[in-house]
mmCIF file of C-alpha atoms in Angstrom:
data_model
loop_
_atom_site.group_PDB
_atom_site.id
_atom_site.type_symbol
_atom_site.label_atom_id
_atom_site.label_comp_id
_atom_site.label_asym_id
_atom_site.label_seq_id
_atom_site.Cartn_x
_atom_site.Cartn_y
_atom_site.Cartn_z
ATOM 1 C CA MET A 1 6.810 -0.278 -6.803
ATOM 2 C CA LYS A 2 3.237 0.979 -7.639
ATOM 3 C CA LEU A 3 0.916 2.253 -4.717
ATOM 4 C CA ILE A 4 -2.959 2.126 -5.621
ATOM 5 C CA THR A 5 -5.069 4.332 -3.340
ATOM 6 C CA VAL A 6 -8.772 4.625 -3.094
ATOM 7 C CA GLY A 7 -9.122 8.530 -2.840
ATOM 8 C CA LYS A 8 -6.871 11.702 -3.034
ATOM 9 C CA LEU A 9 -4.484 13.055 -0.904
ATOM 10 C CA LYS A 10 -5.779 16.403 -0.069
ATOM 11 C CA ASP A 11 -3.520 17.421 2.874
ATOM 12 C CA LYS A 12 -0.567 19.496 1.567
ATOM 13 C CA ALA A 13 1.631 18.205 4.716
ATOM 14 C CA LEU A 14 1.059 14.643 3.665
ATOM 15 C CA THR A 15 1.748 15.457 -0.124
ATOM 16 C CA ALA A 16 5.005 16.873 0.962
ATOM 17 C CA LEU A 17 5.776 13.580 2.961
ATOM 18 C CA VAL A 18 5.025 11.417 0.403
ATOM 19 C CA ASP A 19 7.071 13.560 -2.425
ATOM 20 C CA GLU A 20 9.621 13.505 0.133
ATOM 21 C CA TYR A 21 9.681 9.425 0.446
ATOM 22 C CA VAL A 22 9.138 9.271 -3.714
ATOM 23 C CA LYS A 23 12.516 11.414 -3.795
ATOM 24 C CA ARG A 24 14.671 9.218 -1.415
ATOM 25 C CA LEU A 25 13.376 6.224 -3.370
ATOM 26 C CA LYS A 26 14.031 7.482 -6.593
ATOM 27 C CA PRO A 27 17.869 6.235 -6.942
ATOM 28 C CA TYR A 28 16.801 2.713 -6.198
ATOM 29 C CA GLU A 29 13.255 2.412 -7.028
ATOM 30 C CA LYS A 30 10.677 3.689 -9.604
ATOM 31 C CA VAL A 31 7.648 4.700 -7.687
ATOM 32 C CA GLU A 32 4.039 5.011 -9.397
ATOM 33 C CA ILE A 33 1.213 6.036 -7.290
ATOM 34 C CA LEU A 34 -2.284 5.540 -8.914
ATOM 35 C CA GLU A 35 -5.388 7.083 -7.222
ATOM 36 C CA VAL A 36 -8.651 5.828 -8.048
ATOM 37 C CA ALA A 37 -11.703 7.655 -6.928
ATOM 38 C CA ASP A 38 -13.689 6.753 -4.204
ATOM 39 C CA MET A 39 -17.550 7.092 -3.354
ATOM 40 C CA MET A 40 -19.580 8.739 -0.764
ATOM 41 C CA ALA A 41 -20.471 6.664 2.124
ATOM 42 C CA PRO A 42 -22.731 8.587 4.349
ATOM 43 C CA GLU A 43 -22.911 7.315 7.752
ATOM 44 C CA SER A 44 -27.073 6.582 7.142
ATOM 45 C CA ASN A 45 -26.071 4.048 4.448
ATOM 46 C CA SER A 46 -27.247 0.512 4.875
ATOM 47 C CA ASP A 47 -24.913 -2.565 4.918
ATOM 48 C CA ALA A 48 -25.937 -3.676 1.798
ATOM 49 C CA GLN A 49 -25.127 0.035 0.607
ATOM 50 C CA ASN A 50 -21.720 -0.230 2.369
ATOM 51 C CA GLU A 51 -21.169 -3.666 0.285
ATOM 52 C CA GLN A 52 -21.932 -1.851 -2.903
ATOM 53 C CA VAL A 53 -19.371 1.163 -2.477
ATOM 54 C CA LYS A 54 -16.526 -1.561 -1.201
ATOM 55 C CA LYS A 55 -17.246 -3.538 -4.461
ATOM 56 C CA ILE A 56 -17.218 -0.798 -6.486
ATOM 57 C CA GLU A 57 -14.412 0.676 -5.082
ATOM 58 C CA GLY A 58 -12.704 -2.396 -5.517
ATOM 59 C CA GLU A 59 -13.233 -3.088 -9.372
ATOM 60 C CA ARG A 60 -11.555 0.748 -9.552
ATOM 61 C CA VAL A 61 -8.438 -0.773 -7.556
ATOM 62 C CA LEU A 62 -8.425 -4.531 -9.494
ATOM 63 C CA SER A 63 -8.855 -2.589 -12.708
ATOM 64 C CA LYS A 64 -5.120 -0.772 -12.108
ATOM 65 C CA ILE A 65 -3.420 -4.263 -11.041
ATOM 66 C CA LYS A 66 -1.898 -6.636 -14.060
ATOM 67 C CA GLU A 67 -1.998 -10.266 -13.770
ATOM 68 C CA ASN A 68 2.006 -10.639 -13.058
ATOM 69 C CA GLU A 69 2.077 -8.392 -10.037
ATOM 70 C CA TYR A 70 2.556 -9.480 -6.501
ATOM 71 C CA VAL A 71 -0.350 -7.277 -4.385
ATOM 72 C CA ILE A 72 0.391 -6.369 -0.963
ATOM 73 C CA LEU A 73 -2.667 -5.516 0.576
ATOM 74 C CA LEU A 74 -3.311 -3.203 3.326
ATOM 75 C CA ASP A 75 -5.679 -4.999 5.535
ATOM 76 C CA LEU A 76 -6.414 -4.357 9.211
ATOM 77 C CA TRP A 77 -7.269 -8.545 9.359
ATOM 78 C CA GLY A 78 -3.550 -8.994 7.809
ATOM 79 C CA GLU A 79 -0.196 -10.208 9.501
ATOM 80 C CA SER A 80 1.757 -7.992 11.423
ATOM 81 C CA ILE A 81 5.629 -7.984 10.344
ATOM 82 C CA THR A 82 8.487 -6.141 11.552
ATOM 83 C CA SER A 83 10.128 -3.678 9.339
ATOM 84 C CA GLU A 84 13.003 -6.459 8.984
ATOM 85 C CA GLN A 85 10.361 -8.835 7.831
ATOM 86 C CA LEU A 86 9.289 -6.534 5.180
ATOM 87 C CA ALA A 87 12.559 -5.875 4.199
ATOM 88 C CA ALA A 88 12.958 -9.626 3.390
ATOM 89 C CA LYS A 89 9.453 -10.287 2.113
ATOM 90 C CA ILE A 90 10.028 -7.842 -0.554
ATOM 91 C CA GLU A 91 13.642 -9.054 -0.981
ATOM 92 C CA LYS A 92 11.920 -12.116 -1.725
ATOM 93 C CA ILE A 93 9.319 -11.189 -3.702
ATOM 94 C CA TYR A 94 11.601 -9.430 -6.042
ATOM 95 C CA THR A 95 14.017 -12.531 -6.353
ATOM 96 C CA TYR A 96 11.496 -15.305 -6.566
ATOM 97 C CA GLN A 97 8.365 -14.088 -7.738
ATOM 98 C CA SER A 98 7.779 -10.681 -9.373
ATOM 99 C CA SER A 99 9.670 -7.581 -10.149
ATOM 100 C CA ASN A 100 6.482 -5.700 -9.963
ATOM 101 C CA LEU A 101 5.541 -5.025 -6.309
ATOM 102 C CA THR A 102 2.165 -3.281 -5.829
ATOM 103 C CA PHE A 103 0.788 -2.167 -2.706
ATOM 104 C CA VAL A 104 -2.729 -1.195 -2.229
ATOM 105 C CA ILE A 105 -4.833 1.017 0.361
ATOM 106 C CA GLY A 106 -8.612 0.422 0.305
ATOM 107 C CA GLY A 107 -11.474 2.469 1.019
ATOM 108 C CA SER A 108 -12.562 4.026 4.269
ATOM 109 C CA LEU A 109 -15.186 1.087 4.351
ATOM 110 C CA GLY A 110 -12.948 -1.588 4.093
ATOM 111 C CA LEU A 111 -11.793 -3.947 1.265
ATOM 112 C CA SER A 112 -14.150 -5.968 -1.158
ATOM 113 C CA PRO A 113 -14.081 -9.740 -1.181
ATOM 114 C CA GLU A 114 -12.606 -9.710 -4.716
ATOM 115 C CA LEU A 115 -9.833 -7.552 -3.657
ATOM 116 C CA VAL A 116 -8.818 -9.573 -0.686
ATOM 117 C CA LYS A 117 -8.950 -12.489 -3.001
ATOM 118 C CA ARG A 118 -6.871 -10.992 -5.122
ATOM 119 C CA ALA A 119 -4.119 -10.072 -2.557
ATOM 120 C CA ASP A 120 -0.971 -12.201 -2.565
ATOM 121 C CA PHE A 121 0.121 -10.806 1.071
ATOM 122 C CA ARG A 122 -2.288 -9.237 3.381
ATOM 123 C CA TRP A 123 -0.345 -6.486 5.696
ATOM 124 C CA LYS A 124 -1.701 -5.193 8.747
ATOM 125 C CA LEU A 125 0.226 -2.198 8.952
ATOM 126 C CA SER A 126 -0.738 -1.669 12.986
ATOM 127 C CA ASP A 127 -3.228 -2.077 15.713
ATOM 128 C CA CYS A 128 -3.268 1.570 15.650
ATOM 129 C CA THR A 129 -6.150 3.207 13.190
ATOM 130 C CA PHE A 130 -4.667 5.653 10.710
ATOM 131 C CA THR A 131 -6.489 7.661 8.399
ATOM 132 C CA HIS A 132 -6.216 6.274 5.051
ATOM 133 C CA GLN A 133 -4.331 9.436 3.597
ATOM 134 C CA MET A 134 -1.589 8.699 6.518
ATOM 135 C CA VAL A 135 -1.212 5.097 5.618
ATOM 136 C CA ARG A 136 0.191 6.307 2.266
ATOM 137 C CA VAL A 137 3.115 7.838 4.063
ATOM 138 C CA LEU A 138 3.304 5.176 6.488
ATOM 139 C CA VAL A 139 3.580 2.483 3.583
ATOM 140 C CA LEU A 140 6.089 4.750 1.519
ATOM 141 C CA GLU A 141 8.252 5.067 4.447
ATOM 142 C CA GLN A 142 8.553 1.373 5.495
ATOM 143 C CA PHE A 143 9.166 0.387 1.681
ATOM 144 C CA TYR A 144 11.711 3.232 1.855
ATOM 145 C CA ARG A 145 12.836 1.869 5.214
ATOM 146 C CA ALA A 146 12.728 -1.896 3.794
ATOM 147 C CA THR A 147 15.039 -1.018 0.267
ATOM 148 C CA MET A 148 17.878 0.709 2.774
ATOM 149 C CA ILE A 149 17.469 -2.744 4.971
ATOM 150 C CA ASN A 150 18.076 -4.604 1.861
ATOM 151 C CA ARG A 151 21.110 -2.344 0.975
ATOM 152 C CA HIS A 152 22.808 -2.623 3.903
ATOM 153 C CA MET A 153 22.345 1.206 4.233
ATOM 154 C CA PRO A 154 22.102 3.383 7.524
ATOM 155 C CA TYR A 155 18.555 4.901 7.288
ATOM 156 C CA HIS A 156 16.921 2.254 9.147
ATOM 157 C CA LYS A 157 18.640 2.517 12.522
#
C-alpha cells in the first residue's frame, strides 16, 4: 500500500500515530508514504492562481503514480463507505484488479481535474472537515482496520 500526500507532516503527535499504524501494518502489508511539496497559497490568491496551485500539486502527485496502481483518491465529492465496505473493496481490488493500491491525499486547495480523472475510486472520508495531516492518520487507521476485517482479526470491534 502506498500513501501519497501533498505537504509534509509536521506535528509530532500525528507523526507518532502514523508511525504506530505503519508498525501495526508491518506484519501484513508494506506501507510506503510519499510526500510531495505543497505550494504556498495565500488567501489573496485569485481563482486562477488557486487552479494553478492545484495543477502543479496534482502533477507532482501524478508523477509518483505508476500505470498499474489502483488509486483511491480522498475527495470531498467522493463516495462515503463504511469500514466494512472499505475492507470488501480492498479485498476485491487485491483479488481482481491490482496488488498495487495507492491512496492519495491532495493539497489544501483541493484536487486538480487531472488527478480526479486518474482516480479509480473517490473516497469521501467524512462529512466533517479534517486537516490534511489528520487525514493521513485516519486513512492509515482505516486501512489497518480493513486489513484486520479481511483477516478476521478482532481489532475492528
